[in-house]
mmCIF file of C-alpha atoms in Angstrom:
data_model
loop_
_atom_site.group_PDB
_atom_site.id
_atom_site.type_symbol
_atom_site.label_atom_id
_atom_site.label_comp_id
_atom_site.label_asym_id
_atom_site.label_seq_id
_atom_site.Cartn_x
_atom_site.Cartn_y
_atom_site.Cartn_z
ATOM 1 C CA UNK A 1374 0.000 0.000 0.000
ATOM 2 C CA UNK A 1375 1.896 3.452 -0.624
ATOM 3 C CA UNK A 1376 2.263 6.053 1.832
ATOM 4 C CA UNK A 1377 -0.751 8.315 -0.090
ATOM 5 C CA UNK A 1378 -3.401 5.420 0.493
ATOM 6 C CA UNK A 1379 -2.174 4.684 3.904
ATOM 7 C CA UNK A 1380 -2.213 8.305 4.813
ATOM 8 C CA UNK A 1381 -6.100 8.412 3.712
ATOM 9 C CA UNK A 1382 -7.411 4.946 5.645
ATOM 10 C CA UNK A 1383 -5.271 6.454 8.899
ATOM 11 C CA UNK A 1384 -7.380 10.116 9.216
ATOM 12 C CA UNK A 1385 -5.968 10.323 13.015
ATOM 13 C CA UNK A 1386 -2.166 10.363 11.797
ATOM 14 C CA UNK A 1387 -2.028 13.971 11.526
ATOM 15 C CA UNK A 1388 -3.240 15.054 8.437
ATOM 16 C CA UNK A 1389 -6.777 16.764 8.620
ATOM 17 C CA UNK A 1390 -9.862 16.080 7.272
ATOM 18 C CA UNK A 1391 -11.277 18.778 4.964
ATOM 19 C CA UNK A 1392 -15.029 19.976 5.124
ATOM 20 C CA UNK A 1393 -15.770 22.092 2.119
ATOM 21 C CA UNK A 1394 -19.072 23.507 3.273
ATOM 22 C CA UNK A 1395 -18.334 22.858 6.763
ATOM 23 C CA UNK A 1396 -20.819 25.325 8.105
ATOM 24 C CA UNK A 1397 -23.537 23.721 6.285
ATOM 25 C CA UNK A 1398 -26.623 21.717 7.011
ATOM 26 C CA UNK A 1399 -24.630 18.398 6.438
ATOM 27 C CA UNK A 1400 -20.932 19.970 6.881
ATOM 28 C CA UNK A 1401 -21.425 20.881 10.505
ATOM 29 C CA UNK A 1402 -22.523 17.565 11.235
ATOM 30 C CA UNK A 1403 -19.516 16.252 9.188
ATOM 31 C CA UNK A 1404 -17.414 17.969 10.989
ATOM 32 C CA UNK A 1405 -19.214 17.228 15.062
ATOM 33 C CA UNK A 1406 -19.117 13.808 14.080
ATOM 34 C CA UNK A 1407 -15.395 13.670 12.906
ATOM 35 C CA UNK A 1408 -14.063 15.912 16.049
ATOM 36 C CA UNK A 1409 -16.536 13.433 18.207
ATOM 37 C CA UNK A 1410 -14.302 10.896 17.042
ATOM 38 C CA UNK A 1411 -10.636 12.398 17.666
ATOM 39 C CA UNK A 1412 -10.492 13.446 13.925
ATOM 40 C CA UNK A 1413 -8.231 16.458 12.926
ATOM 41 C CA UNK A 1414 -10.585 18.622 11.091
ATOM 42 C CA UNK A 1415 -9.998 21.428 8.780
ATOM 43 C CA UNK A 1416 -13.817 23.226 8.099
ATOM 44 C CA UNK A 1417 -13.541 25.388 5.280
ATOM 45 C CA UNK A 1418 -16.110 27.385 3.942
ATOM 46 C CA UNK A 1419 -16.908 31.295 3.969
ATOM 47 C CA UNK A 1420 -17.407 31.459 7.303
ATOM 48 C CA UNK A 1421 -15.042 28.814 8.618
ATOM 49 C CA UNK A 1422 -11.843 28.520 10.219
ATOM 50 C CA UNK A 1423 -10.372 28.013 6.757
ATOM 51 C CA UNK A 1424 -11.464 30.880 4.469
ATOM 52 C CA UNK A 1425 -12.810 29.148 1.487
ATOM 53 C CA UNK A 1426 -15.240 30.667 -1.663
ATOM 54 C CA UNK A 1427 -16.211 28.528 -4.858
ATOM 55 C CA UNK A 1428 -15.870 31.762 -6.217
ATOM 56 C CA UNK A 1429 -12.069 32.417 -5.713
ATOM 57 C CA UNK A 1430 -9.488 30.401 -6.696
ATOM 58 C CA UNK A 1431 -7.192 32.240 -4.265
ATOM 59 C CA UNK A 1432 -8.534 30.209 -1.234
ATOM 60 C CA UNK A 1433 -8.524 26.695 -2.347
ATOM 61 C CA UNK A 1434 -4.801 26.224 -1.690
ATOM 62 C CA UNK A 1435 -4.552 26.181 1.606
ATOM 63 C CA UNK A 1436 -7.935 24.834 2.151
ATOM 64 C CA UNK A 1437 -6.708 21.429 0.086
ATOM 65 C CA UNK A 1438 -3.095 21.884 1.574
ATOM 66 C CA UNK A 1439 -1.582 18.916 3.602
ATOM 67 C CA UNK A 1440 -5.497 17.135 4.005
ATOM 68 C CA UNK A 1441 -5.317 13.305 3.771
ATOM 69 C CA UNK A 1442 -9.277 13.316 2.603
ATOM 70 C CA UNK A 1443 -11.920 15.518 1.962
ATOM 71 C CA UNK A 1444 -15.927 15.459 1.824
ATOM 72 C CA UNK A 1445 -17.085 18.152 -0.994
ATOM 73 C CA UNK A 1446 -20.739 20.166 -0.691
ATOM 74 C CA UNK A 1447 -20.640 21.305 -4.247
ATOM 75 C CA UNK A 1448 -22.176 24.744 -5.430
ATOM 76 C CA UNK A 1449 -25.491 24.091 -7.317
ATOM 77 C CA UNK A 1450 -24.467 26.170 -10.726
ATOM 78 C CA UNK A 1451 -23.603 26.017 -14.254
ATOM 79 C CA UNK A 1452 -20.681 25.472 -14.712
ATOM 80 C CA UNK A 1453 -19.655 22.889 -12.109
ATOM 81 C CA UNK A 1454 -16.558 24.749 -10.121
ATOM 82 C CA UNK A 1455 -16.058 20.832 -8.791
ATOM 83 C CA UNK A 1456 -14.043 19.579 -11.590
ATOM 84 C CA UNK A 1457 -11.487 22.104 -11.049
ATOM 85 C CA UNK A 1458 -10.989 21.695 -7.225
ATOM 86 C CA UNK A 1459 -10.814 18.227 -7.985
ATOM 87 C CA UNK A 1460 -8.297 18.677 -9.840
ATOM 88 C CA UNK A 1461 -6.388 20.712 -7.616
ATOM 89 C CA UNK A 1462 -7.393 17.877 -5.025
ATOM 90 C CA UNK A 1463 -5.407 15.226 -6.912
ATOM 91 C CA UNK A 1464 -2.345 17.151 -7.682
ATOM 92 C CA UNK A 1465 -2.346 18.135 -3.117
ATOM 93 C CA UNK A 1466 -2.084 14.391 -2.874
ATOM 94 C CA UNK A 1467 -5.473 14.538 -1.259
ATOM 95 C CA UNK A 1468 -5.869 10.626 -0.879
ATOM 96 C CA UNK A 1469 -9.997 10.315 -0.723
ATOM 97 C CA UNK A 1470 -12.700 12.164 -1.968
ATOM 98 C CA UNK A 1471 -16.346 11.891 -0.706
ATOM 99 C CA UNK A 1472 -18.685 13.944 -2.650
ATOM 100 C CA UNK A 1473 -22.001 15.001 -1.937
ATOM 101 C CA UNK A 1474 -24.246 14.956 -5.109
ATOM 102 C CA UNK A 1475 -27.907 14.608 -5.768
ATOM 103 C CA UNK A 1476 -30.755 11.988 -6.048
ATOM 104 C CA UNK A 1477 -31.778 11.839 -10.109
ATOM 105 C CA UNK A 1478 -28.619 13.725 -11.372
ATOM 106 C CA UNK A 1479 -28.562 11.335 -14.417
ATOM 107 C CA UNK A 1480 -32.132 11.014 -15.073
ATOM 108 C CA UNK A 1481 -33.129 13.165 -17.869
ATOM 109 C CA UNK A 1482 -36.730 14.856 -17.103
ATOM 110 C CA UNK A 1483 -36.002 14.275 -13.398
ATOM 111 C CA UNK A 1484 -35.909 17.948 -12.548
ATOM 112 C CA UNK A 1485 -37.605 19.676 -14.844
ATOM 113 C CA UNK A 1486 -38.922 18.929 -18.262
ATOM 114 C CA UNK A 1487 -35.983 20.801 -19.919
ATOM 115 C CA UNK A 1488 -33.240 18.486 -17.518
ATOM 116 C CA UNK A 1489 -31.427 16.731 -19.990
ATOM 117 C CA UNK A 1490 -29.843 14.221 -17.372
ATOM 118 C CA UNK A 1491 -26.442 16.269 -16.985
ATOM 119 C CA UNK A 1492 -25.743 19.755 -14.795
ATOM 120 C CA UNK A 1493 -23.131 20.869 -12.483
ATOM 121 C CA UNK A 1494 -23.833 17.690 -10.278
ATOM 122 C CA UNK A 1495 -22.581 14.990 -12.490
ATOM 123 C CA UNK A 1496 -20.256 16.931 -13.592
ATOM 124 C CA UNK A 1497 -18.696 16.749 -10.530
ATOM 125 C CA UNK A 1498 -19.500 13.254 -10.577
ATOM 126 C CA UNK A 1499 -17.326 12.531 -13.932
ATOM 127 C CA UNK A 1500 -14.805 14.628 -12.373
ATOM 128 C CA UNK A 1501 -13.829 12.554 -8.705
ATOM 129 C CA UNK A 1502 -14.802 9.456 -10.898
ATOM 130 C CA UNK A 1503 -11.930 10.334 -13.339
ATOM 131 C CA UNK A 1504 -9.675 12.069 -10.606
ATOM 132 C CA UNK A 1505 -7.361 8.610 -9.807
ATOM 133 C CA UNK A 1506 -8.256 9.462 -6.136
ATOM 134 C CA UNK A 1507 -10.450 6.793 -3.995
ATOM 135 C CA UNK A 1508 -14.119 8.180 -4.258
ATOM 136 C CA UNK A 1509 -17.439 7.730 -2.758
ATOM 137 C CA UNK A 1510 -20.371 9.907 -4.247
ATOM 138 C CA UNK A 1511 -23.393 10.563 -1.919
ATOM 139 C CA UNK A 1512 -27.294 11.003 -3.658
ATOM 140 C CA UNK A 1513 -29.325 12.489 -1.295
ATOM 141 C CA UNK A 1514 -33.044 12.923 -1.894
ATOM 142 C CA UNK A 1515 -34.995 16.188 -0.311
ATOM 143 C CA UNK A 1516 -33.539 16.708 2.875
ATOM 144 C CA UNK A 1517 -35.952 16.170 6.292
ATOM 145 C CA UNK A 1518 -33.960 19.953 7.415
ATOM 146 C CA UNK A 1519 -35.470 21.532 5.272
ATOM 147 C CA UNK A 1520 -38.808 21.942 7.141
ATOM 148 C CA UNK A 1521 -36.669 22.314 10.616
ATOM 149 C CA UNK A 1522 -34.170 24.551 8.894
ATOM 150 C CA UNK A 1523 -34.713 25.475 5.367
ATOM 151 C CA UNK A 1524 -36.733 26.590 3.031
ATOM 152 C CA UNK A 1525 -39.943 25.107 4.439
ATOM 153 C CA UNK A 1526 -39.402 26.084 7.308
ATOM 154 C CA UNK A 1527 -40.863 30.371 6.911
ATOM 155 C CA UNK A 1528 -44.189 28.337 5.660
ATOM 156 C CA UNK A 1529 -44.553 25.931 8.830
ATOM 157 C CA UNK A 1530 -43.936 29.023 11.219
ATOM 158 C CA UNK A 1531 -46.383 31.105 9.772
ATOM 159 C CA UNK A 1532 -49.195 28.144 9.583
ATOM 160 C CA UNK A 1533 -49.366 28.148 5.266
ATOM 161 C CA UNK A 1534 -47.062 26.104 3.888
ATOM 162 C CA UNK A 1535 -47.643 27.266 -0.460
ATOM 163 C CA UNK A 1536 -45.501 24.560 -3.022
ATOM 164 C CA UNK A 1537 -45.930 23.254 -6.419
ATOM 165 C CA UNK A 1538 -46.041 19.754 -5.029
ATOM 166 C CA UNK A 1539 -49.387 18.760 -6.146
ATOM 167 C CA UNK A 1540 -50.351 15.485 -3.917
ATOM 168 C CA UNK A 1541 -47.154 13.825 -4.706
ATOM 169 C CA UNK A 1542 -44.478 12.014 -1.804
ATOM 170 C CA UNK A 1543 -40.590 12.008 -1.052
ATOM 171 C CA UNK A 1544 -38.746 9.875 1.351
ATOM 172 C CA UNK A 1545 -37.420 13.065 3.349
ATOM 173 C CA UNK A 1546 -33.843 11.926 4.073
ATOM 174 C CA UNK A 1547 -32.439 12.860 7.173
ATOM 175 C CA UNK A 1548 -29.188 15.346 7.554
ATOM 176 C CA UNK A 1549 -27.623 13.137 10.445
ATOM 177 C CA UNK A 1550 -27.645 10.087 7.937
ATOM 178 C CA UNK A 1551 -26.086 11.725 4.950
ATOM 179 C CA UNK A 1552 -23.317 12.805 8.014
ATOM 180 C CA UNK A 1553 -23.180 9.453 9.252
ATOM 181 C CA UNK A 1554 -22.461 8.009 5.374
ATOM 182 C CA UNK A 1555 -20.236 10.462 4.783
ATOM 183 C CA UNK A 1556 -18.114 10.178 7.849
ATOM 184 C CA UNK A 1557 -18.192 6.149 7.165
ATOM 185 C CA UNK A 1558 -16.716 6.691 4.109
ATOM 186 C CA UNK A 1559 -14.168 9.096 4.905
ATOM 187 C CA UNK A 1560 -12.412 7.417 7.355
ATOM 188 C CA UNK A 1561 -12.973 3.985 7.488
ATOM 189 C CA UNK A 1562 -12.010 1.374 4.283
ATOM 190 C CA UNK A 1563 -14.789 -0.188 2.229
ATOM 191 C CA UNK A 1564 -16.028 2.584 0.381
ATOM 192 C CA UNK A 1565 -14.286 3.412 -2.395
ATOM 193 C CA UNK A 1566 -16.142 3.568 -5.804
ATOM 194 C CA UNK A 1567 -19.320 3.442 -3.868
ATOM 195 C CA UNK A 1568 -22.548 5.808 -5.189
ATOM 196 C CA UNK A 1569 -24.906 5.488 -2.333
ATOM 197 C CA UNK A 1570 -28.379 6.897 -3.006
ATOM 198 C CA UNK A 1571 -29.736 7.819 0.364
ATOM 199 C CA UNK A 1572 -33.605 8.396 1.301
ATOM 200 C CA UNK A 1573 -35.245 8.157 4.629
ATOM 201 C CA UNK A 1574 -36.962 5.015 5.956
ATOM 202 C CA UNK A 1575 -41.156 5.772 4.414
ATOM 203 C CA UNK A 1576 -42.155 7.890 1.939
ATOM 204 C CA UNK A 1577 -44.916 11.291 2.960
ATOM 205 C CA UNK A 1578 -46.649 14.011 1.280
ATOM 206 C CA UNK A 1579 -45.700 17.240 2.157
ATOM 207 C CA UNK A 1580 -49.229 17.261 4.230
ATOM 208 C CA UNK A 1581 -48.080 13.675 5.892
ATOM 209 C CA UNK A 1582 -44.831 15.765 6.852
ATOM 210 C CA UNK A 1583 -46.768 18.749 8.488
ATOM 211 C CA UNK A 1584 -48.975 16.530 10.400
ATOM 212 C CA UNK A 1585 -46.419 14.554 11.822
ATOM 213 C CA UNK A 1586 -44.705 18.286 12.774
ATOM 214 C CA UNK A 1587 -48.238 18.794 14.322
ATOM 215 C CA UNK A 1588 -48.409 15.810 16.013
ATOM 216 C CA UNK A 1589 -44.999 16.387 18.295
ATOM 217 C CA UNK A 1590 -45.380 20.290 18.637
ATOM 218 C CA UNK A 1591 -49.433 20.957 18.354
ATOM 219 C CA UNK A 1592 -48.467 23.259 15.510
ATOM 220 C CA UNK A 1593 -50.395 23.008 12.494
ATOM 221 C CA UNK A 1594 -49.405 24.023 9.570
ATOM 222 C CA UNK A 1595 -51.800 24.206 5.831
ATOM 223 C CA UNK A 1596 -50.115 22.879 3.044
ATOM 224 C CA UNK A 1597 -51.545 24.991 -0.001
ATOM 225 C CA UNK A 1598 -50.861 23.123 -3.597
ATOM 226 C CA UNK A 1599 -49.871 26.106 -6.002
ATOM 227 C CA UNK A 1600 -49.311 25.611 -9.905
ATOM 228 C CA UNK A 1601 -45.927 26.000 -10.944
ATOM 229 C CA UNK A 1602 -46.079 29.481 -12.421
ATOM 230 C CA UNK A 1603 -47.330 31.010 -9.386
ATOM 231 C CA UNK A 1604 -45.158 29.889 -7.537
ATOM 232 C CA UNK A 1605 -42.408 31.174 -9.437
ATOM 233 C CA UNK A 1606 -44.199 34.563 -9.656
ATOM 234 C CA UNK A 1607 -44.125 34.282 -5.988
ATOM 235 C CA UNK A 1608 -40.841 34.267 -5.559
ATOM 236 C CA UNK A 1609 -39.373 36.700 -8.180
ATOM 237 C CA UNK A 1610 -42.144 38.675 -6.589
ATOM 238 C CA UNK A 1611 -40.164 37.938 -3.008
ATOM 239 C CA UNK A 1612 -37.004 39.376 -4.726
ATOM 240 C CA UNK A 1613 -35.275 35.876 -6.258
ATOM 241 C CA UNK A 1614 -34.002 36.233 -9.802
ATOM 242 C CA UNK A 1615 -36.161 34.701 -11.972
ATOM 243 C CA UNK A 1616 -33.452 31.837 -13.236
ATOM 244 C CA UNK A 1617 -32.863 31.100 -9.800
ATOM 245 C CA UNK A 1618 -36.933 30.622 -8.974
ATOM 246 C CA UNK A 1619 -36.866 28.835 -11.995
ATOM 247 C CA UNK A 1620 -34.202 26.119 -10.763
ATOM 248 C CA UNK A 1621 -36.175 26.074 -6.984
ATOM 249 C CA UNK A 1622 -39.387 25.294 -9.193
ATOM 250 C CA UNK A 1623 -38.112 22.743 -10.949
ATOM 251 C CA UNK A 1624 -36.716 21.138 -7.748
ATOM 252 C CA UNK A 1625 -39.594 20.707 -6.547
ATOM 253 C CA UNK A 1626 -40.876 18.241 -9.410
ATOM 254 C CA UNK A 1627 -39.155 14.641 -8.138
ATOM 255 C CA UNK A 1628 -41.390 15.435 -5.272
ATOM 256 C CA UNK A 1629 -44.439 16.155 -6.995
ATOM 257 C CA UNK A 1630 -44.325 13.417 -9.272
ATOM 258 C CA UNK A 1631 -43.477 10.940 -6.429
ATOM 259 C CA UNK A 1632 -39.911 10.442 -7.988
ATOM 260 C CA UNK A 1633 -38.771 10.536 -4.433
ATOM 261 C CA UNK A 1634 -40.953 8.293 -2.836
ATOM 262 C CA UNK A 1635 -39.094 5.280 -3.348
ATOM 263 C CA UNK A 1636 -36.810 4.331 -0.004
ATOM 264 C CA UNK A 1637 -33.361 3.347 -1.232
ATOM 265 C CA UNK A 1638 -30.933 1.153 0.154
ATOM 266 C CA UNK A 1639 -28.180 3.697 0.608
ATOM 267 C CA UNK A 1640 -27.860 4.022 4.288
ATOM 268 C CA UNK A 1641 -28.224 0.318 5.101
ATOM 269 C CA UNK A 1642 -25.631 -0.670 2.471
ATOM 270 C CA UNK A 1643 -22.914 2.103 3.945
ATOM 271 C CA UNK A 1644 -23.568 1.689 8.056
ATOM 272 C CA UNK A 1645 -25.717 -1.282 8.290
ATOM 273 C CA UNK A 1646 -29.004 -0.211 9.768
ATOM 274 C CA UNK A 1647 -31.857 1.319 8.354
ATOM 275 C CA UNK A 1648 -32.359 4.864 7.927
ATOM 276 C CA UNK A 1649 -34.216 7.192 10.433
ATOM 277 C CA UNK A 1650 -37.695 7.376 10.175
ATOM 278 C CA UNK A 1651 -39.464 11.285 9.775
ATOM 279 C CA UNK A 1652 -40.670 10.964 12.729
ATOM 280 C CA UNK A 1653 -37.421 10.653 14.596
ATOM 281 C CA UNK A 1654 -36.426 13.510 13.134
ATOM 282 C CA UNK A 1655 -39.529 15.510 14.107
ATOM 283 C CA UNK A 1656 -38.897 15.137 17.727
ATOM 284 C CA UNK A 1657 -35.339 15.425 17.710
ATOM 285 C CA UNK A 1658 -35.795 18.923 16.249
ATOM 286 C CA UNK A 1659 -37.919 19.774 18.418
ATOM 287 C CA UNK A 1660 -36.360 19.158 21.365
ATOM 288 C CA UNK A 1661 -33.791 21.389 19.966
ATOM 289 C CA UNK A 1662 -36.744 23.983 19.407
ATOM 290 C CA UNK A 1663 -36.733 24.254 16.053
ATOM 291 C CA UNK A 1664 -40.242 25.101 15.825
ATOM 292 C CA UNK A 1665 -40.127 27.449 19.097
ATOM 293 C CA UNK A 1666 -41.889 30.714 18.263
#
């Protein structure tokens, strides 16, 4: 085994772990999980301890510097900045790459009637595929967060929850098991060349989700089907540009048309068990008081 592949199955030999997107909804708990563990851990993002910005060049050096593996939360946009970091990755001597993708990237139609089954995601796919480092890609459907701490989360505070979901279901996948995946499979061996597509354990309509919200807090929030173009009107109207409400409308089609719904095998396969169930989620955020007024 040379000293490059040794260096990236032993992350507690003094090399750090790099977070791109460390400060994120799954970077943070990357990076808890890794420190929980003893891990040296470089977080690098905007706002972390490591200045980093997809958007400058200047500050990938010494994020990728010395790092004997690193987990990647790509930017969403045309075109892919991931191939080039990669790059630069590979030529550090960065000895494993986990990458955080997307659930559908290759299916044409899967966002969108205009998705032609490429983007900036597969991209960066082709890109740690072709890089000569070890590589595990992550495919995450709609995160569970996002109703704790994301974009849903405005609508279930103020009781209306208004998306172009129609009556269609997603297996909401929760944060801490995209964390748990992705910590698996950068430091322990058995990974490499794995694609796991993760879901959560049962499939819900965005109504299913609220009530189950309701159920654990008493707060009941309407979910309001909207067509498509309102919603888009909505928010350009709220100040988004309109590509940009364009790509969040599209999003939301693998959930209307139930592309989502089916529970995948990713987290068993990775650590084992089955994946958390919604409702796990739901109380564990609010305990936290995610849904404290």
């Amino acid at each position: 085994m040379t000293q490059k592949a040794q260096n990236a199955q032993n992350p507690r030999t003094g090399r750090p772990v790099l977070v791109i997107g460390g400060t994120g909804k799954t970077g943070r708990r990357v990076v808890e999980r890794l420190r929980g563990q003893g891990v040296r851990t470089r977080v690098a993002s905007r706002s972390g301890d490591t200045p980093f910005d997809w958007d400058d060049r200047g500050t990938w050096e010494a994020a990728l510097e010395g790092a004997a593996a690193a987990y990647i939360v790509p930017l969403d946009l045309t075109p892919s900045r991931t191939p080039a970091l990669v790059e630069r990755a590979a030529a550090a001597g960065i000895g494993r790459l986990v990458l955080l993708s997307a659930r559908g990237v290759d299916v044409p139609g899967y966002f969108g009637d205009s998705y032609d089954g490429t983007g900036p995601h597969l991209e960066g796919e082709i890109a740690v595929r072709a890089s000569g480092v070890p590589w595990t890609i992550l495919r995450p459907g709609w995160f569970a967060q996002n109703f704790s701490e994301g974009v849903f989360l405005d609508g279930v505070m103020g009781g209306e929850l208004a998306l172009p979901a129609g009556d269609g279901a997603a297996a909401f996948v929760d944060a801490e098991d995209i964390a748990d995946v992705a910590v698996a499979a950068l430091t322990r061996p058995g990974h490499e060349g794995q694609v796991y597509e993760l879901s959560g354990a049962r499939a819900l309509t965005v109504d299913d989700a609220l009530a189950e919200i309701a159920k654990v807090t008493g707060r009941r929030a309407a979910y309001v089907p909207v067509p498509e173009q309102e919603f888009r009107a909505g928010l350009v109207a709220q100040g988004m540009a309109p590509e940009e409400a364009v790509l969040w409308t599209d999003a939301m089609k693998p959930i209307r048309t139930s592309r989502e719904a089916p529970v995948t095998d990713g987290v068993r396969r990775a650590l084992g068990r089955e994946p958390r169930d919604f409702g796990e989620f739901v109380r564990r955020a609010a305990d936290a008081g995610a849904w404290t007024a």
